[in-house]
Amino acid sequence: MRLDTPTDVDRGAYPDAVTPWDQEDWRREALDWVGERLTGHGLRASGTPSARVRPWSLLMRVPVDGDGTVWFKANPPASRFEAPLTAALADWVPGRVLRPLAVEAGRGWSLLPHGGPLLRTVLETEPVEPRAWEDLLQQYATTQRALVPHTDAIERLGVQRIRTTELPTLFDALLAASGSLEPADRARLTALRPRLVDWCAELAALGIPDSLDHADLHEGQVFRPEPGRYTFFDWGDAVVSHPFNSLRVPGRQVEQRYGAEVLPRLRDAYLEPWTGDGHTAAELRRAARIAWRLGVLGRVRSWGGVFPSATPLTAVLGGRALLELLEEPPFR
């Protein structure tokens, strides 16, 4: 089956970003690959696809017979691991992630089913209490716990591993790459480094094992197929590191929506699946405070994962984000 070339192409705030989508041969190969995989699953495109082009990924929506939708995603080299990682996660934590219809690991291509309503859409259309976020974070933490035995295999798929003791080195690299910083702000961050080293040493000493950190777990990266159940997707920013680093992004979302007073309950819901390893509640909460700060580094690191012709967002936005390291966490 041969798919039509999309005429509806959304480039968002990046109209000048040069990506493989602009290469006619690449685009045709991708369309043919999708068509062949659809046929293999007994599916047929029912209309012209549409595309979303960004410096960090290419996403194509393909309508199929029966009012269905499938999605083609292409990652840049730095996050090419997402295709095989998604397939592996579907075996390791079934029901918590999307099971791809097809992947081509060498090219970073994946064909994904529709996962139901985005949490973002649900939040726009119906009232959602903070308790829903507690359920979400508890399910996510349970997923991370289940993945601890698979961290070596995840690393072999190409996912970068950054141990907590290695985060000061990452900080140095990100600070050097953040060209937009004012001299005074660069000096403040440089002065923070000894404290950051101490935080990393303290967090590592607690002995909580590394796991998969999504690194960008916001309301647009989660499906809610039904109330109380969540499916996590879009693993292109993922890293193997301290699992608690994941807490910052969803925590900020909740803080903006409901206020900081709900964060202690959210934190404790996230920490509950980690209580079986002999750590006290006080130790886990202290670890969450440290990881809240250090989670900034994983987020900024991910902004370098763009197509080679695009300017890494680290250079443009990284300095402003690194300044968040100076802020006290919004919970004790």
mmCIF file of C-alpha atoms in Angstrom:
data_model
loop_
_atom_site.group_PDB
_atom_site.id
_atom_site.type_symbol
_atom_site.label_atom_id
_atom_site.label_comp_id
_atom_site.label_asym_id
_atom_site.label_seq_id
_atom_site.Cartn_x
_atom_site.Cartn_y
_atom_site.Cartn_z
ATOM 1 C CA MET A 1 0.000 0.000 0.000
ATOM 2 C CA ARG A 2 1.364 3.394 -0.992
ATOM 3 C CA LEU A 3 0.569 6.319 1.292
ATOM 4 C CA ASP A 4 -0.079 9.838 0.042
ATOM 5 C CA THR A 5 2.464 12.500 0.944
ATOM 6 C CA PRO A 6 1.171 14.712 3.784
ATOM 7 C CA THR A 7 0.149 18.199 2.734
ATOM 8 C CA ASP A 8 -0.652 19.276 6.287
ATOM 9 C CA VAL A 9 2.773 19.779 7.882
ATOM 10 C CA ASP A 10 2.978 21.465 11.281
ATOM 11 C CA ARG A 11 6.398 22.997 11.975
ATOM 12 C CA GLY A 12 5.352 24.842 15.115
ATOM 13 C CA ALA A 13 7.863 27.430 16.289
ATOM 14 C CA TYR A 14 10.630 25.879 14.169
ATOM 15 C CA PRO A 15 9.806 26.719 10.546
ATOM 16 C CA ASP A 16 13.471 26.795 9.529
ATOM 17 C CA ALA A 17 14.586 23.556 11.180
ATOM 18 C CA VAL A 18 16.157 21.295 8.557
ATOM 19 C CA THR A 19 15.330 17.628 9.121
ATOM 20 C CA PRO A 20 15.205 14.438 7.035
ATOM 21 C CA TRP A 21 11.559 15.247 6.325
ATOM 22 C CA ASP A 22 12.786 17.771 3.758
ATOM 23 C CA GLN A 23 14.537 15.027 1.768
ATOM 24 C CA GLU A 24 12.141 13.602 -0.807
ATOM 25 C CA ASP A 25 13.833 10.184 -0.939
ATOM 26 C CA TRP A 26 13.783 9.829 2.849
ATOM 27 C CA ARG A 27 10.151 10.877 3.024
ATOM 28 C CA ARG A 28 9.110 8.371 0.365
ATOM 29 C CA GLU A 29 11.034 5.557 2.063
ATOM 30 C CA ALA A 30 9.309 6.361 5.350
ATOM 31 C CA LEU A 31 5.873 6.432 3.732
ATOM 32 C CA ASP A 32 6.523 3.128 1.977
ATOM 33 C CA TRP A 33 7.754 1.563 5.217
ATOM 34 C CA VAL A 34 4.589 2.642 7.014
ATOM 35 C CA GLY A 35 2.405 1.343 4.188
ATOM 36 C CA GLU A 36 4.080 -2.059 4.215
ATOM 37 C CA ARG A 37 3.755 -2.393 7.990
ATOM 38 C CA LEU A 38 0.102 -1.410 7.907
ATOM 39 C CA THR A 39 -0.538 -4.090 5.317
ATOM 40 C CA GLY A 40 1.260 -6.608 7.521
ATOM 41 C CA HIS A 41 -1.204 -5.829 10.316
ATOM 42 C CA GLY A 42 -4.225 -5.968 8.045
ATOM 43 C CA LEU A 43 -4.703 -2.198 8.213
ATOM 44 C CA ARG A 44 -5.359 0.271 5.439
ATOM 45 C CA ALA A 45 -4.881 4.014 5.389
ATOM 46 C CA SER A 46 -8.190 5.813 5.000
ATOM 47 C CA GLY A 47 -6.968 9.310 4.246
ATOM 48 C CA THR A 48 -3.955 11.549 3.737
ATOM 49 C CA PRO A 49 -1.492 11.535 6.662
ATOM 50 C CA SER A 50 -0.500 14.723 8.470
ATOM 51 C CA ALA A 51 2.933 15.464 9.898
ATOM 52 C CA ARG A 52 4.487 17.326 12.808
ATOM 53 C CA VAL A 53 8.100 18.329 12.206
ATOM 54 C CA ARG A 54 10.308 19.366 15.118
ATOM 55 C CA PRO A 55 14.089 19.547 15.570
ATOM 56 C CA TRP A 56 13.891 16.572 17.966
ATOM 57 C CA SER A 57 11.453 14.253 16.156
ATOM 58 C CA LEU A 58 9.208 13.676 13.173
ATOM 59 C CA LEU A 59 5.677 12.482 13.894
ATOM 60 C CA MET A 60 3.141 11.460 11.268
ATOM 61 C CA ARG A 61 -0.528 10.751 11.983
ATOM 62 C CA VAL A 62 -2.048 8.142 9.675
ATOM 63 C CA PRO A 63 -5.842 7.621 9.665
ATOM 64 C CA VAL A 64 -6.810 4.010 9.091
ATOM 65 C CA ASP A 65 -10.064 2.230 8.286
ATOM 66 C CA GLY A 66 -12.558 2.041 11.102
ATOM 67 C CA ASP A 67 -11.940 5.576 12.361
ATOM 68 C CA GLY A 68 -8.612 4.490 13.809
ATOM 69 C CA THR A 69 -5.243 6.206 13.895
ATOM 70 C CA VAL A 70 -1.651 5.024 13.929
ATOM 71 C CA TRP A 71 1.470 7.104 14.406
ATOM 72 C CA PHE A 72 4.861 6.989 12.705
ATOM 73 C CA LYS A 73 7.772 8.453 14.640
ATOM 74 C CA ALA A 74 11.340 9.067 13.505
ATOM 75 C CA ASN A 75 14.040 10.004 16.009
ATOM 76 C CA PRO A 76 17.381 11.745 15.448
ATOM 77 C CA PRO A 77 20.580 9.733 16.046
ATOM 78 C CA ALA A 78 20.881 10.800 19.709
ATOM 79 C CA SER A 79 17.499 9.275 20.570
ATOM 80 C CA ARG A 80 17.360 6.510 17.980
ATOM 81 C CA PHE A 81 17.169 4.097 20.882
ATOM 82 C CA GLU A 82 13.521 5.021 21.441
ATOM 83 C CA ALA A 83 12.235 2.565 18.835
ATOM 84 C CA PRO A 84 13.856 -0.598 20.282
ATOM 85 C CA LEU A 85 13.362 0.685 23.844
ATOM 86 C CA THR A 86 9.626 1.045 23.285
ATOM 87 C CA ALA A 87 9.451 -2.524 22.005
ATOM 88 C CA ALA A 88 11.442 -3.836 24.960
ATOM 89 C CA LEU A 89 9.353 -1.925 27.499
ATOM 90 C CA ALA A 90 6.201 -3.470 26.064
ATOM 91 C CA ASP A 91 7.600 -6.874 27.085
ATOM 92 C CA TRP A 92 9.030 -5.818 30.463
ATOM 93 C CA VAL A 93 6.145 -3.651 31.702
ATOM 94 C CA PRO A 94 3.136 -4.610 29.554
ATOM 95 C CA GLY A 95 0.141 -2.373 29.958
ATOM 96 C CA ARG A 96 2.226 0.582 31.181
ATOM 97 C CA VAL A 97 3.511 1.562 27.731
ATOM 98 C CA LEU A 98 2.427 1.388 24.119
ATOM 99 C CA ARG A 99 3.253 -1.811 22.267
ATOM 100 C CA PRO A 100 4.559 -0.755 18.849
ATOM 101 C CA LEU A 101 3.155 -2.229 15.686
ATOM 102 C CA ALA A 102 6.622 -2.163 14.139
ATOM 103 C CA VAL A 103 10.088 -0.758 14.754
ATOM 104 C CA GLU A 104 13.200 -0.357 12.668
ATOM 105 C CA ALA A 105 15.878 0.091 15.288
ATOM 106 C CA GLY A 106 18.699 1.051 12.938
ATOM 107 C CA ARG A 107 16.801 4.048 11.608
ATOM 108 C CA GLY A 108 14.998 5.024 14.790
ATOM 109 C CA TRP A 109 11.571 4.443 13.239
ATOM 110 C CA SER A 110 8.515 3.199 15.042
ATOM 111 C CA LEU A 111 4.878 2.660 14.165
ATOM 112 C CA LEU A 112 2.591 3.027 17.152
ATOM 113 C CA PRO A 113 -1.087 2.433 17.854
ATOM 114 C CA HIS A 114 -3.307 5.148 19.239
ATOM 115 C CA GLY A 115 -3.173 5.094 23.030
ATOM 116 C CA GLY A 116 -6.463 6.797 23.840
ATOM 117 C CA PRO A 117 -7.007 10.324 25.181
ATOM 118 C CA LEU A 118 -3.955 12.307 26.179
ATOM 119 C CA LEU A 119 -3.964 13.352 29.816
ATOM 120 C CA ARG A 120 -3.589 16.904 28.515
ATOM 121 C CA THR A 121 -6.870 16.551 26.616
ATOM 122 C CA VAL A 122 -8.601 15.098 29.665
ATOM 123 C CA LEU A 123 -7.416 18.031 31.776
ATOM 124 C CA GLU A 124 -8.856 20.458 29.224
ATOM 125 C CA THR A 125 -12.259 18.783 29.054
ATOM 126 C CA GLU A 126 -13.137 17.604 32.563
ATOM 127 C CA PRO A 127 -12.286 18.362 36.195
ATOM 128 C CA VAL A 128 -9.366 16.290 37.463
ATOM 129 C CA GLU A 129 -8.496 16.191 41.138
ATOM 130 C CA PRO A 130 -4.886 16.132 42.372
ATOM 131 C CA ARG A 131 -5.458 12.531 43.479
ATOM 132 C CA ALA A 132 -5.336 11.504 39.823
ATOM 133 C CA TRP A 133 -1.750 12.731 39.641
ATOM 134 C CA GLU A 134 -0.927 10.747 42.767
ATOM 135 C CA ASP A 135 -2.226 7.606 41.047
ATOM 136 C CA LEU A 136 -0.235 8.485 37.918
ATOM 137 C CA LEU A 137 3.032 8.970 39.820
ATOM 138 C CA GLN A 138 2.517 5.805 41.834
ATOM 139 C CA GLN A 139 1.979 3.789 38.654
ATOM 140 C CA TYR A 140 5.040 5.403 37.090
ATOM 141 C CA ALA A 141 7.201 4.633 40.153
ATOM 142 C CA THR A 142 5.954 1.031 40.102
ATOM 143 C CA THR A 143 7.050 0.891 36.463
ATOM 144 C CA GLN A 144 10.492 2.215 37.367
ATOM 145 C CA ARG A 145 10.833 -0.360 40.156
ATOM 146 C CA ALA A 146 9.976 -3.140 37.708
ATOM 147 C CA LEU A 147 12.668 -1.904 35.322
ATOM 148 C CA VAL A 148 15.539 -1.904 37.834
ATOM 149 C CA PRO A 149 16.638 -5.464 36.830
ATOM 150 C CA HIS A 150 16.690 -4.405 33.166
ATOM 151 C CA THR A 151 18.948 -1.349 33.405
ATOM 152 C CA ASP A 152 21.936 -3.076 31.790
ATOM 153 C CA ALA A 153 19.752 -4.250 28.914
ATOM 154 C CA ILE A 154 18.311 -0.741 28.550
ATOM 155 C CA GLU A 155 21.827 0.669 28.360
ATOM 156 C CA ARG A 156 22.726 -1.861 25.660
ATOM 157 C CA LEU A 157 19.824 -0.527 23.582
ATOM 158 C CA GLY A 158 21.656 2.804 23.416
ATOM 159 C CA VAL A 159 20.111 4.672 26.330
ATOM 160 C CA GLN A 160 22.731 6.807 28.052
ATOM 161 C CA ARG A 161 23.597 5.872 31.625
ATOM 162 C CA ILE A 162 24.504 8.719 33.963
ATOM 163 C CA ARG A 163 25.216 7.610 37.498
ATOM 164 C CA THR A 164 24.477 10.077 40.270
ATOM 165 C CA THR A 165 28.192 10.515 40.984
ATOM 166 C CA GLU A 166 28.678 11.504 37.311
ATOM 167 C CA LEU A 167 26.170 14.368 37.415
ATOM 168 C CA PRO A 168 28.781 17.023 38.353
ATOM 169 C CA THR A 169 30.590 16.229 35.099
ATOM 170 C CA LEU A 170 27.314 16.575 33.210
ATOM 171 C CA PHE A 171 26.731 19.890 34.987
ATOM 172 C CA ASP A 172 30.121 21.139 33.779
ATOM 173 C CA ALA A 173 29.341 20.175 30.189
ATOM 174 C CA LEU A 174 25.887 21.742 30.232
ATOM 175 C CA LEU A 175 27.186 24.943 31.787
ATOM 176 C CA ALA A 176 29.870 25.202 29.108
ATOM 177 C CA ALA A 177 27.279 24.623 26.356
ATOM 178 C CA SER A 178 24.836 27.240 27.653
ATOM 179 C CA GLY A 179 25.924 30.205 25.607
ATOM 180 C CA SER A 180 23.011 32.456 26.532
ATOM 181 C CA LEU A 181 23.948 32.879 30.207
ATOM 182 C CA GLU A 182 24.756 36.303 31.607
ATOM 183 C CA PRO A 183 28.186 36.451 33.301
ATOM 184 C CA ALA A 184 26.636 37.020 36.738
ATOM 185 C CA ASP A 185 24.380 33.977 36.363
ATOM 186 C CA ARG A 186 27.285 31.846 35.154
ATOM 187 C CA ALA A 187 29.218 32.882 38.249
ATOM 188 C CA ARG A 188 26.315 31.915 40.521
ATOM 189 C CA LEU A 189 26.113 28.481 38.949
ATOM 190 C CA THR A 190 29.865 27.990 39.121
ATOM 191 C CA ALA A 191 29.747 28.842 42.829
ATOM 192 C CA LEU A 192 26.986 26.248 43.300
ATOM 193 C CA ARG A 193 29.125 23.371 42.061
ATOM 194 C CA PRO A 194 30.604 22.295 45.437
ATOM 195 C CA ARG A 195 27.104 21.986 46.885
ATOM 196 C CA LEU A 196 25.997 20.010 43.831
ATOM 197 C CA VAL A 197 28.885 17.584 44.351
ATOM 198 C CA ASP A 198 27.774 17.104 47.958
ATOM 199 C CA TRP A 199 24.156 16.500 46.906
ATOM 200 C CA CYS A 200 25.244 13.853 44.419
ATOM 201 C CA ALA A 201 27.430 12.097 46.989
ATOM 202 C CA GLU A 202 24.615 12.108 49.547
ATOM 203 C CA LEU A 203 22.053 10.811 47.068
ATOM 204 C CA ALA A 204 24.363 8.067 45.796
ATOM 205 C CA ALA A 205 25.133 6.965 49.367
ATOM 206 C CA LEU A 206 21.471 6.135 50.002
ATOM 207 C CA GLY A 207 21.839 3.198 47.602
ATOM 208 C CA ILE A 208 18.607 3.556 45.655
ATOM 209 C CA PRO A 209 19.269 1.683 42.389
ATOM 210 C CA ASP A 210 19.329 3.337 38.991
ATOM 211 C CA SER A 211 16.339 2.897 36.737
ATOM 212 C CA LEU A 212 14.811 4.436 33.641
ATOM 213 C CA ASP A 213 14.172 8.155 33.969
ATOM 214 C CA HIS A 214 11.679 9.412 31.382
ATOM 215 C CA ALA A 215 13.157 12.921 31.872
ATOM 216 C CA ASP A 216 10.097 14.690 30.415
ATOM 217 C CA LEU A 217 7.044 13.173 32.070
ATOM 218 C CA HIS A 218 4.408 15.826 31.489
ATOM 219 C CA GLU A 219 0.688 15.737 30.663
ATOM 220 C CA GLY A 220 1.390 15.469 26.933
ATOM 221 C CA GLN A 221 3.458 12.283 27.387
ATOM 222 C CA VAL A 222 0.796 10.236 29.162
ATOM 223 C CA PHE A 223 -2.354 8.601 27.843
ATOM 224 C CA ARG A 224 -5.343 8.078 30.109
ATOM 225 C CA PRO A 225 -7.286 5.339 28.305
ATOM 226 C CA GLU A 226 -9.710 5.126 31.236
ATOM 227 C CA PRO A 227 -10.021 6.773 34.660
ATOM 228 C CA GLY A 228 -7.325 5.539 37.014
ATOM 229 C CA ARG A 229 -5.122 3.955 34.326
ATOM 230 C CA TYR A 230 -2.181 5.611 32.620
ATOM 231 C CA THR A 231 0.077 4.684 29.720
ATOM 232 C CA PHE A 232 3.510 6.298 29.437
ATOM 233 C CA PHE A 233 5.074 7.053 26.065
ATOM 234 C CA ASP A 234 7.586 9.243 24.204
ATOM 235 C CA TRP A 235 10.840 7.891 25.646
ATOM 236 C CA GLY A 236 13.194 9.869 23.390
ATOM 237 C CA ASP A 237 14.643 11.878 26.287
ATOM 238 C CA ALA A 238 15.095 8.877 28.565
ATOM 239 C CA VAL A 239 18.257 8.134 30.517
ATOM 240 C CA VAL A 240 19.315 5.462 32.987
ATOM 241 C CA SER A 241 19.989 7.366 36.179
ATOM 242 C CA HIS A 242 18.553 7.986 39.631
ATOM 243 C CA PRO A 243 14.834 7.289 39.273
ATOM 244 C CA PHE A 244 13.744 10.155 41.544
ATOM 245 C CA ASN A 245 15.039 12.675 38.997
ATOM 246 C CA SER A 246 11.767 12.001 37.160
ATOM 247 C CA LEU A 247 9.721 13.714 39.849
ATOM 248 C CA ARG A 248 10.543 17.296 38.934
ATOM 249 C CA VAL A 249 8.688 17.669 35.613
ATOM 250 C CA PRO A 250 5.307 16.259 36.715
ATOM 251 C CA GLY A 251 5.742 17.969 40.073
ATOM 252 C CA ARG A 252 6.055 21.350 38.391
ATOM 253 C CA GLN A 253 2.962 20.613 36.318
ATOM 254 C CA VAL A 254 0.956 19.826 39.432
ATOM 255 C CA GLU A 255 2.314 22.855 41.289
ATOM 256 C CA GLN A 256 1.246 25.178 38.472
ATOM 257 C CA ARG A 257 -2.211 23.637 38.263
ATOM 258 C CA TYR A 258 -3.116 23.122 41.924
ATOM 259 C CA GLY A 259 -0.524 24.960 44.011
ATOM 260 C CA ALA A 260 2.524 23.848 45.999
ATOM 261 C CA GLU A 261 0.436 22.637 48.937
ATOM 262 C CA VAL A 262 -0.458 19.415 47.088
ATOM 263 C CA LEU A 263 3.173 18.469 46.399
ATOM 264 C CA PRO A 264 3.888 16.595 49.656
ATOM 265 C CA ARG A 265 1.052 14.148 48.909
ATOM 266 C CA LEU A 266 2.251 13.779 45.335
ATOM 267 C CA ARG A 267 5.810 13.137 46.511
ATOM 268 C CA ASP A 268 4.689 10.539 49.049
ATOM 269 C CA ALA A 269 2.532 8.766 46.464
ATOM 270 C CA TYR A 270 5.556 8.545 44.179
ATOM 271 C CA LEU A 271 7.810 7.312 46.989
ATOM 272 C CA GLU A 272 5.428 4.623 48.277
ATOM 273 C CA PRO A 273 6.571 1.906 45.816
ATOM 274 C CA TRP A 274 10.174 2.501 46.966
ATOM 275 C CA THR A 275 9.519 1.797 50.654
ATOM 276 C CA GLY A 276 10.289 -1.919 50.495
ATOM 277 C CA ASP A 277 14.093 -1.604 50.440
ATOM 278 C CA GLY A 278 14.649 -0.704 54.076
ATOM 279 C CA HIS A 279 14.815 3.074 53.601
ATOM 280 C CA THR A 280 12.988 5.254 56.077
ATOM 281 C CA ALA A 281 10.389 7.783 54.996
ATOM 282 C CA ALA A 282 12.755 10.569 56.054
ATOM 283 C CA GLU A 283 15.558 9.177 53.875
ATOM 284 C CA LEU A 284 13.285 8.853 50.846
ATOM 285 C CA ARG A 285 11.939 12.367 51.291
ATOM 286 C CA ARG A 286 15.444 13.754 51.596
ATOM 287 C CA ALA A 287 16.390 11.886 48.411
ATOM 288 C CA ALA A 288 13.363 13.380 46.651
ATOM 289 C CA ARG A 289 14.456 16.907 47.643
ATOM 290 C CA ILE A 290 17.928 16.384 46.232
ATOM 291 C CA ALA A 291 16.677 14.670 43.072
ATOM 292 C CA TRP A 292 14.178 17.498 42.515
ATOM 293 C CA ARG A 293 17.146 19.811 41.968
ATOM 294 C CA LEU A 294 19.261 17.329 40.033
ATOM 295 C CA GLY A 295 16.364 16.551 37.698
ATOM 296 C CA VAL A 296 17.128 19.868 36.015
ATOM 297 C CA LEU A 297 20.294 18.351 34.568
ATOM 298 C CA GLY A 298 18.545 15.459 32.839
ATOM 299 C CA ARG A 299 16.022 17.824 31.324
ATOM 300 C CA VAL A 300 18.656 20.165 29.917
ATOM 301 C CA ARG A 301 20.764 17.240 28.692
ATOM 302 C CA SER A 302 17.870 16.007 26.585
ATOM 303 C CA TRP A 303 17.724 19.252 24.621
ATOM 304 C CA GLY A 304 20.888 18.288 22.773
ATOM 305 C CA GLY A 305 19.083 15.380 21.087
ATOM 306 C CA VAL A 306 18.058 17.064 17.845
ATOM 307 C CA PHE A 307 18.617 16.257 14.195
ATOM 308 C CA PRO A 308 22.212 17.089 13.207
ATOM 309 C CA SER A 309 21.220 20.111 11.117
ATOM 310 C CA ALA A 310 19.392 21.757 14.033
ATOM 311 C CA THR A 311 20.905 23.931 16.763
ATOM 312 C CA PRO A 312 20.792 22.088 20.114
ATOM 313 C CA LEU A 313 18.280 23.730 22.400
ATOM 314 C CA THR A 314 20.807 23.403 25.212
ATOM 315 C CA ALA A 315 22.684 26.376 23.803
ATOM 316 C CA VAL A 316 19.539 28.496 23.553
ATOM 317 C CA LEU A 317 17.508 27.519 26.623
ATOM 318 C CA GLY A 318 19.906 25.585 28.813
ATOM 319 C CA GLY A 319 21.274 28.478 30.818
ATOM 320 C CA ARG A 320 17.863 29.675 31.912
ATOM 321 C CA ALA A 321 16.892 26.160 32.963
ATOM 322 C CA LEU A 322 20.150 25.543 34.839
ATOM 323 C CA LEU A 323 19.340 28.525 37.021
ATOM 324 C CA GLU A 324 16.537 26.424 38.497
ATOM 325 C CA LEU A 325 19.265 24.527 40.360
ATOM 326 C CA LEU A 326 19.494 27.573 42.610
ATOM 327 C CA GLU A 327 15.868 27.265 43.749
ATOM 328 C CA GLU A 328 14.852 25.494 46.932
ATOM 329 C CA PRO A 329 12.536 22.501 46.331
ATOM 330 C CA PRO A 330 8.903 23.395 47.116
ATOM 331 C CA PHE A 331 8.524 20.711 49.811
ATOM 332 C CA ARG A 332 10.440 19.525 52.867
#
